[in-house]
Amino acid sequence: MVTGENIPMSSYKSLRYGGLPRLAEGKLSVAGQHASFIRKTLRVSRGARALKIWAVGREYRYREERNRRHHVLERPESRIAMVRSQASDPKSISGTAYGAVDSVDISLAILFEGVYTRNLSFRGALISAPGRFLDGVASL
């Protein structure tokens, strides 16, 4: 959950993997409203694997950029580039805002830094494919 004095509350709930909530079957809430998201798992390009998020009447894309320490949350008017000090268990997380960024954008960018998003990379998607397959079989 992310909340602050001038930041709307955002929350994400899901089963955990490695101590972090994973993307599969997650529930997203932004500024007190339900939000939805989808992803294309085994696409080749980073842009095609991006998480598409619909929240508070906006469409966002959250994707890995360069490596698993760098992520970007973007919509047509704004972009926030996030950087972790380490890929797993970072000591610090920082971000740089571009364009007409507002408090909802900041809340979402920070929130997704606390979600297990390794499978937004091609290698991570390949590694997690057997688990996704077994999840699908279990739900039959």
XYZ file of N, CA, C and O in Angstrom:
560
model
N 0.841 -1.171 0.000
C 0.000 0.000 0.000
C 0.896 1.246 0.000
O 1.949 1.261 0.635
N 0.456 2.269 -0.713
C 1.150 3.556 -0.747
C 0.163 4.621 -0.309
O -0.975 4.672 -0.789
N 0.577 5.460 0.594
C -0.247 6.575 1.029
C 0.667 7.696 1.521
O 1.819 7.449 1.880
N 0.169 8.896 1.509
C 0.972 10.029 1.955
C 0.112 11.256 2.095
O -1.081 11.251 1.747
N 0.694 12.329 2.573
C -0.056 13.555 2.833
C -0.764 14.076 1.581
O -1.928 14.424 1.622
N -0.087 14.116 0.465
C -0.669 14.593 -0.788
C -0.709 13.511 -1.856
O -0.808 13.811 -3.035
N -0.607 12.259 -1.440
C -0.593 11.116 -2.352
C -1.846 10.283 -2.095
O -2.098 9.882 -0.964
N -2.644 10.011 -3.133
C -3.825 9.167 -2.915
C -3.411 7.729 -2.583
O -2.385 7.241 -3.063
N -4.210 7.086 -1.756
C -3.889 5.722 -1.358
C -4.063 4.775 -2.535
O -5.080 4.784 -3.213
N -3.050 3.960 -2.762
C -3.090 2.899 -3.757
C -2.715 1.610 -3.047
O -1.859 1.614 -2.166
N -3.356 0.516 -3.443
C -3.019 -0.762 -2.818
C -3.052 -1.870 -3.858
O -3.735 -1.777 -4.871
N -2.295 -2.914 -3.562
C -2.215 -4.072 -4.436
C -2.175 -5.308 -3.556
O -1.361 -5.393 -2.639
N -3.080 -6.263 -3.836
C -3.140 -7.509 -3.074
C -3.066 -8.683 -4.032
O -3.734 -8.696 -5.054
N -2.236 -9.662 -3.662
C -2.088 -10.866 -4.469
C -1.364 -11.914 -3.651
O -0.845 -11.628 -2.571
N -1.288 -13.124 -4.196
C -0.452 -14.145 -3.598
C 0.994 -13.677 -3.669
O 1.374 -12.940 -4.586
N 1.801 -14.130 -2.738
C 3.189 -13.673 -2.686
C 4.142 -14.648 -3.363
O 3.906 -15.844 -3.387
N 5.215 -14.080 -3.892
C 6.315 -14.866 -4.437
C 7.598 -14.168 -4.008
O 7.786 -12.989 -4.316
N 8.442 -14.849 -3.269
C 9.678 -14.230 -2.801
C 9.437 -13.055 -1.878
O 10.216 -12.115 -1.853
N 8.344 -13.069 -1.143
C 8.040 -12.003 -0.207
C 7.278 -10.825 -0.796
O 6.846 -9.939 -0.076
N 7.103 -10.802 -2.107
C 6.402 -9.703 -2.772
C 5.126 -10.212 -3.421
O 5.077 -11.353 -3.891
N 4.091 -9.380 -3.496
C 2.896 -9.811 -4.222
C 3.215 -9.970 -5.708
O 3.945 -9.165 -6.278
N 2.688 -11.018 -6.317
C 2.971 -11.253 -7.735
C 1.853 -10.677 -8.599
O 0.766 -10.362 -8.104
N 2.101 -10.564 -9.883
C 1.128 -9.959 -10.797
C -0.112 -10.830 -11.014
O -1.206 -10.314 -11.212
N 0.052 -12.150 -10.983
C -1.061 -13.061 -11.272
C -2.190 -12.882 -10.258
O -1.965 -12.890 -9.054
N -3.389 -12.698 -10.773
C -4.611 -12.625 -9.970
C -4.590 -11.529 -8.905
O -5.194 -11.669 -7.849
N -3.902 -10.435 -9.175
C -3.819 -9.339 -8.224
C -5.033 -8.431 -8.277
O -5.742 -8.355 -9.275
N -5.273 -7.746 -7.175
C -6.354 -6.761 -7.052
C -5.710 -5.400 -6.814
O -4.963 -5.201 -5.864
N -6.030 -4.446 -7.687
C -5.440 -3.110 -7.645
C -6.512 -2.083 -7.321
O -7.589 -2.091 -7.912
N -6.189 -1.198 -6.390
C -7.077 -0.097 -6.029
C -6.263 1.194 -6.068
O -5.153 1.243 -5.528
N -6.798 2.230 -6.710
C -6.108 3.512 -6.835
C -7.080 4.618 -6.454
O -8.180 4.694 -7.010
N -6.699 5.439 -5.503
C -7.529 6.554 -5.034
C -8.929 6.073 -4.636
O -9.923 6.713 -4.941
N -8.984 4.920 -3.978
C -10.255 4.378 -3.505
C -11.122 3.739 -4.571
O -12.253 3.362 -4.307
N -10.615 3.611 -5.778
C -11.375 3.021 -6.881
C -10.689 1.752 -7.370
O -9.470 1.671 -7.397
N -11.514 0.779 -7.784
C -10.956 -0.438 -8.381
C -10.264 -0.068 -9.684
O -10.735 0.757 -10.452
N -9.108 -0.667 -9.932
C -8.376 -0.458 -11.178
C -8.094 -1.829 -11.780
O -8.042 -2.827 -11.073
N -7.922 -1.882 -13.085
C -7.658 -3.161 -13.741
C -6.340 -3.095 -14.513
O -5.830 -2.017 -14.806
N -5.828 -4.273 -14.824
C -4.584 -4.352 -15.584
C -4.530 -5.678 -16.325
O -5.188 -6.646 -15.943
N -3.754 -5.680 -17.410
C -3.493 -6.903 -18.171
C -2.034 -6.886 -18.597
O -1.382 -5.840 -18.589
N -1.546 -8.048 -18.999
C -0.190 -8.146 -19.525
C -0.133 -9.262 -20.542
O -0.908 -10.214 -20.497
N 0.758 -9.135 -21.484
C 1.045 -10.163 -22.486
C 2.363 -10.797 -22.070
O 3.398 -10.138 -22.099
N 2.327 -12.043 -21.680
C 3.480 -12.634 -21.023
C 4.665 -12.968 -21.918
O 5.781 -12.572 -21.628
N 4.468 -13.694 -22.983
C 5.612 -14.157 -23.772
C 5.815 -13.355 -25.054
O 6.015 -13.906 -26.125
N 5.798 -12.072 -24.974
C 6.114 -11.211 -26.103
C 7.616 -10.946 -26.110
O 8.265 -10.988 -25.078
N 8.173 -10.643 -27.273
C 9.614 -10.469 -27.389
C 10.068 -9.102 -26.890
O 11.031 -8.991 -26.147
N 9.396 -8.032 -27.252
C 9.863 -6.696 -26.878
C 9.364 -6.303 -25.487
O 8.325 -6.761 -25.028
N 10.124 -5.439 -24.836
C 9.732 -4.948 -23.509
C 8.404 -4.200 -23.573
O 7.577 -4.313 -22.684
N 8.232 -3.408 -24.622
C 6.995 -2.656 -24.766
C 5.782 -3.553 -24.888
O 4.723 -3.269 -24.349
N 5.928 -4.663 -25.599
C 4.811 -5.595 -25.783
C 4.485 -6.349 -24.495
O 3.347 -6.758 -24.289
N 5.481 -6.541 -23.617
C 5.249 -7.221 -22.339
C 4.781 -6.267 -21.248
O 4.507 -6.682 -20.127
N 4.707 -4.982 -21.533
C 4.344 -3.987 -20.521
C 2.996 -4.302 -19.892
O 2.088 -4.828 -20.533
N 2.899 -3.956 -18.639
C 1.654 -4.077 -17.911
C 0.783 -2.893 -18.315
O 1.217 -1.746 -18.236
N -0.424 -3.146 -18.804
C -1.357 -2.066 -19.140
C -2.306 -1.904 -17.967
O -2.930 -2.873 -17.523
N -2.396 -0.685 -17.454
C -3.181 -0.390 -16.258
C -4.236 0.645 -16.598
O -3.943 1.643 -17.246
N -5.474 0.397 -16.138
C -6.549 1.376 -16.260
C -6.970 1.779 -14.864
O -7.491 0.970 -14.100
N -6.706 3.048 -14.524
C -7.005 3.547 -13.192
C -7.474 4.991 -13.274
O -6.910 5.777 -14.036
N -8.463 5.339 -12.492
C -9.049 6.681 -12.403
C -9.245 7.335 -13.776
O -8.938 8.510 -13.969
N -9.738 6.578 -14.728
C -10.024 7.099 -16.055
C -8.812 7.293 -16.951
O -8.907 7.943 -17.994
N -7.689 6.733 -16.576
C -6.463 6.868 -17.357
C -5.932 5.497 -17.757
O -6.185 4.517 -17.093
N -5.138 5.482 -18.824
C -4.451 4.258 -19.223
C -2.951 4.459 -19.046
O -2.379 5.432 -19.542
N -2.333 3.540 -18.328
C -0.898 3.572 -18.060
C -0.229 2.353 -18.668
O -0.869 1.347 -18.920
N 1.077 2.446 -18.810
C 1.919 1.292 -19.155
C 3.059 1.279 -18.154
O 3.697 2.301 -17.921
N 3.302 0.109 -17.565
C 4.412 -0.070 -16.629
C 5.301 -1.156 -17.207
O 4.840 -2.254 -17.490
N 6.580 -0.837 -17.423
C 7.466 -1.793 -18.084
C 8.874 -1.707 -17.518
O 9.250 -0.716 -16.897
N 9.607 -2.787 -17.775
C 11.023 -2.811 -17.449
C 11.758 -2.039 -18.526
O 11.431 -2.117 -19.697
N 12.790 -1.298 -18.110
C 13.618 -0.560 -19.063
C 15.084 -0.856 -18.752
O 15.496 -0.703 -17.612
N 15.839 -1.286 -19.694
C 17.263 -1.642 -19.578
C 17.483 -2.947 -18.818
O 18.012 -3.889 -19.352
N 17.146 -3.003 -17.535
C 17.324 -4.224 -16.745
C 16.313 -4.223 -15.596
O 15.508 -3.307 -15.491
N 16.385 -5.215 -14.743
C 15.346 -5.348 -13.718
C 15.447 -4.341 -12.581
O 14.604 -4.331 -11.693
N 16.414 -3.463 -12.616
C 16.493 -2.369 -11.650
C 15.785 -1.109 -12.137
O 15.552 -0.193 -11.359
N 15.464 -1.041 -13.419
C 14.887 0.165 -14.025
C 13.479 -0.128 -14.555
O 13.303 -1.042 -15.346
N 12.512 0.676 -14.118
C 11.130 0.535 -14.574
C 10.582 1.900 -14.956
O 11.057 2.934 -14.465
N 9.566 1.893 -15.806
C 8.951 3.135 -16.261
C 7.437 3.000 -16.158
O 6.868 1.994 -16.589
N 6.805 3.999 -15.575
C 5.348 4.122 -15.595
C 5.048 5.305 -16.493
O 5.577 6.404 -16.277
N 4.207 5.081 -17.522
C 3.937 6.184 -18.443
C 2.482 6.208 -18.888
O 1.802 5.193 -18.891
N 2.052 7.390 -19.203
C 0.788 7.651 -19.884
C 1.097 8.766 -20.875
O 2.206 9.314 -20.850
N 0.174 9.094 -21.767
C 0.529 10.064 -22.819
C 1.116 11.392 -22.322
O 2.012 11.938 -22.943
N 0.661 11.894 -21.172
C 1.118 13.204 -20.699
C 2.289 13.148 -19.735
O 2.857 14.179 -19.392
N 2.621 11.956 -19.241
C 3.644 11.894 -18.205
C 4.433 10.597 -18.256
O 4.017 9.618 -18.869
N 5.561 10.632 -17.558
C 6.429 9.468 -17.479
C 7.229 9.558 -16.186
O 7.748 10.621 -15.841
N 7.325 8.437 -15.473
C 8.146 8.368 -14.270
C 9.104 7.199 -14.437
O 8.677 6.065 -14.620
N 10.392 7.492 -14.385
C 11.432 6.465 -14.482
C 11.914 6.143 -13.074
O 12.387 7.027 -12.363
N 11.768 4.885 -12.668
C 12.145 4.436 -11.330
C 13.432 3.616 -11.403
O 13.628 2.859 -12.353
N 14.282 3.758 -10.392
C 15.548 3.022 -10.324
C 15.718 2.472 -8.915
O 15.579 3.199 -7.941
N 16.015 1.176 -8.836
C 16.300 0.518 -7.560
C 17.811 0.418 -7.385
O 18.540 0.203 -8.350
N 18.279 0.507 -6.147
C 19.717 0.363 -5.890
C 20.184 -1.056 -6.196
O 21.320 -1.260 -6.612
N 19.316 -2.048 -5.984
C 19.597 -3.443 -6.300
C 18.325 -4.052 -6.868
O 17.222 -3.611 -6.547
N 18.456 -5.085 -7.668
C 17.284 -5.714 -8.270
C 16.380 -6.346 -7.214
O 15.169 -6.191 -7.251
N 16.964 -7.054 -6.265
C 16.163 -7.622 -5.183
C 16.653 -7.042 -3.862
O 17.840 -6.795 -3.680
N 15.725 -6.775 -2.970
C 16.006 -6.174 -1.666
C 16.790 -4.864 -1.788
O 17.872 -4.718 -1.219
N 16.247 -3.887 -2.525
C 16.957 -2.621 -2.691
C 17.005 -1.822 -1.390
O 16.077 -1.871 -0.581
N 18.089 -1.117 -1.191
C 18.237 -0.236 -0.028
C 17.594 1.123 -0.298
O 17.196 1.817 0.621
N 17.499 1.482 -1.576
C 16.853 2.744 -1.946
C 16.176 2.599 -3.303
O 16.587 1.790 -4.129
N 15.137 3.392 -3.481
C 14.411 3.472 -4.750
C 14.224 4.949 -5.052
O 13.814 5.717 -4.179
N 14.543 5.351 -6.266
C 14.373 6.754 -6.642
C 13.636 6.840 -7.964
O 13.549 5.871 -8.708
N 13.111 8.014 -8.240
C 12.378 8.211 -9.478
C 12.600 9.597 -10.042
O 12.907 10.536 -9.307
N 12.430 9.711 -11.347
C 12.523 10.994 -12.034
C 11.258 11.171 -12.848
O 10.861 10.278 -13.599
N 10.599 12.315 -12.670
C 9.328 12.593 -13.339
C 9.544 13.473 -14.563
O 10.369 14.391 -14.546
N 8.801 13.172 -15.619
C 8.838 13.937 -16.871
C 7.410 14.269 -17.267
O 6.536 13.404 -17.211
N 7.164 15.492 -17.687
C 5.837 15.876 -18.165
C 4.906 16.271 -17.038
O 5.327 16.683 -15.960
N 3.606 16.121 -17.292
C 2.562 16.557 -16.363
C 2.247 15.473 -15.331
O 1.139 14.949 -15.264
N 3.224 15.145 -14.518
C 3.068 14.103 -13.496
C 2.248 14.652 -12.337
O 2.436 15.793 -11.918
N 1.329 13.828 -11.825
C 0.560 14.233 -10.648
C 0.672 13.175 -9.555
O 1.388 12.183 -9.696
N -0.056 13.374 -8.472
C 0.064 12.500 -7.309
C -0.400 11.066 -7.586
O 0.128 10.119 -7.005
N -1.360 10.869 -8.484
C -1.808 9.510 -8.833
C -0.681 8.768 -9.552
O -0.408 7.597 -9.259
N 0.002 9.439 -10.461
C 1.130 8.839 -11.174
C 2.223 8.412 -10.190
O 2.748 7.298 -10.272
N 2.548 9.281 -9.257
C 3.588 8.989 -8.269
C 3.182 7.801 -7.404
O 3.984 6.900 -7.156
N 1.934 7.777 -6.975
C 1.442 6.688 -6.144
C 1.575 5.339 -6.854
O 2.066 4.365 -6.276
N 1.162 5.280 -8.114
C 1.268 4.027 -8.877
C 2.717 3.612 -9.120
O 3.057 2.428 -9.007
N 3.576 4.558 -9.443
C 4.985 4.237 -9.703
C 5.637 3.643 -8.460
O 6.360 2.642 -8.544
N 5.383 4.221 -7.313
C 5.945 3.700 -6.069
C 5.332 2.348 -5.726
O 6.041 1.420 -5.335
N 4.035 2.219 -5.898
C 3.348 0.963 -5.567
C 3.936 -0.218 -6.330
O 4.254 -1.251 -5.747
N 4.107 -0.088 -7.637
C 4.585 -1.212 -8.434
C 6.058 -1.543 -8.200
O 6.509 -2.619 -8.579
N 6.805 -0.679 -7.537
C 8.167 -1.040 -7.149
C 8.150 -2.066 -6.019
O 9.149 -2.716 -5.758
N 7.020 -2.235 -5.366
C 6.877 -3.227 -4.306
C 6.176 -4.495 -4.746
O 5.786 -5.309 -3.917
N 5.968 -4.666 -6.051
C 5.305 -5.852 -6.612
C 6.345 -6.673 -7.364
O 7.256 -6.110 -7.983
N 6.221 -7.989 -7.328
C 7.146 -8.868 -8.050
C 6.842 -8.760 -9.543
O 5.869 -9.310 -10.039
N 7.684 -8.037 -10.257
C 7.473 -7.781 -11.687
C 8.577 -8.377 -12.547
O 8.754 -7.972 -13.689
N 9.290 -9.337 -12.019
C 10.396 -9.942 -12.771
C 9.936 -10.505 -14.108
O 10.658 -10.499 -15.086
N 8.699 -10.994 -14.169
C 8.229 -11.580 -15.419
C 7.838 -10.537 -16.468
O 7.343 -10.893 -17.515
N 8.119 -9.262 -16.230
C 7.981 -8.260 -17.286
C 9.192 -8.292 -18.219
O 9.160 -7.714 -19.295
N 10.257 -8.981 -17.797
C 11.402 -9.190 -18.686
C 11.185 -10.490 -19.446
O 10.456 -11.369 -18.994
N 11.820 -10.642 -20.586
C 11.642 -11.866 -21.378
C 12.170 -13.082 -20.617
O 11.514 -14.112 -20.543
N 13.340 -12.950 -20.024
C 13.907 -14.065 -19.257
C 13.003 -14.423 -18.081
O 12.744 -15.589 -17.810
N 12.521 -13.406 -17.363
C 11.630 -13.659 -16.238
C 10.332 -14.316 -16.678
O 9.782 -15.175 -15.988
N 9.827 -13.927 -17.855
C 8.600 -14.544 -18.377
C 8.829 -16.004 -18.710
O 7.963 -16.850 -18.450
N 9.991 -16.328 -19.271
C 10.302 -17.729 -19.569
C 10.431 -18.556 -18.291
O 9.922 -19.668 -18.204
N 11.107 -17.992 -17.301
C 11.298 -18.698 -16.040
C 9.962 -18.948 -15.338
O 9.745 -20.002 -14.749
N 9.049 -17.986 -15.418
C 7.771 -18.134 -14.711
C 6.706 -18.860 -15.535
O 5.622 -19.132 -15.033
N 6.999 -19.211 -16.789
C 6.012 -19.886 -17.646
C 5.493 -21.197 -17.057
O 4.277 -21.433 -17.072
N 6.345 -22.070 -16.514
C 5.808 -23.314 -15.937
C 4.824 -23.061 -14.789
O 3.798 -23.726 -14.682
N 5.114 -22.082 -13.958
C 4.203 -21.743 -12.860
C 2.877 -21.217 -13.360
O 1.816 -21.555 -12.826
N 2.913 -20.374 -14.412
C 1.668 -19.864 -14.988
C 0.850 -21.008 -15.576
O -0.362 -21.066 -15.447
N 1.537 -21.961 -16.223
C 0.862 -23.116 -16.794
C 0.180 -23.938 -15.698
O -0.980 -24.318 -15.817
N 0.909 -24.194 -14.624
C 0.345 -24.983 -13.519
C -0.796 -24.241 -12.835
O -1.781 -24.859 -12.399
N -0.710 -22.925 -12.720
C -1.820 -22.139 -12.169
C -3.071 -22.310 -13.033
O -4.177 -22.444 -12.539
N -2.881 -22.306 -14.359
C -4.008 -22.484 -15.281
C -4.622 -23.857 -15.167
O -5.835 -24.018 -15.183
N -3.777 -24.884 -15.032
C -4.276 -26.255 -14.888
C -5.023 -26.398 -13.572
O -6.080 -27.033 -13.511
N -4.513 -25.799 -12.515
C -5.148 -25.905 -11.195
C -6.514 -25.239 -11.167
O -7.391 -25.650 -10.402
N -6.719 -24.235 -12.011
C -7.999 -23.518 -11.995
C -9.075 -24.220 -12.845
O -10.215 -23.788 -12.882
N -8.718 -25.315 -13.541
C -9.693 -26.042 -14.348
C -10.672 -26.816 -13.526
O -10.619 -27.267 -12.535
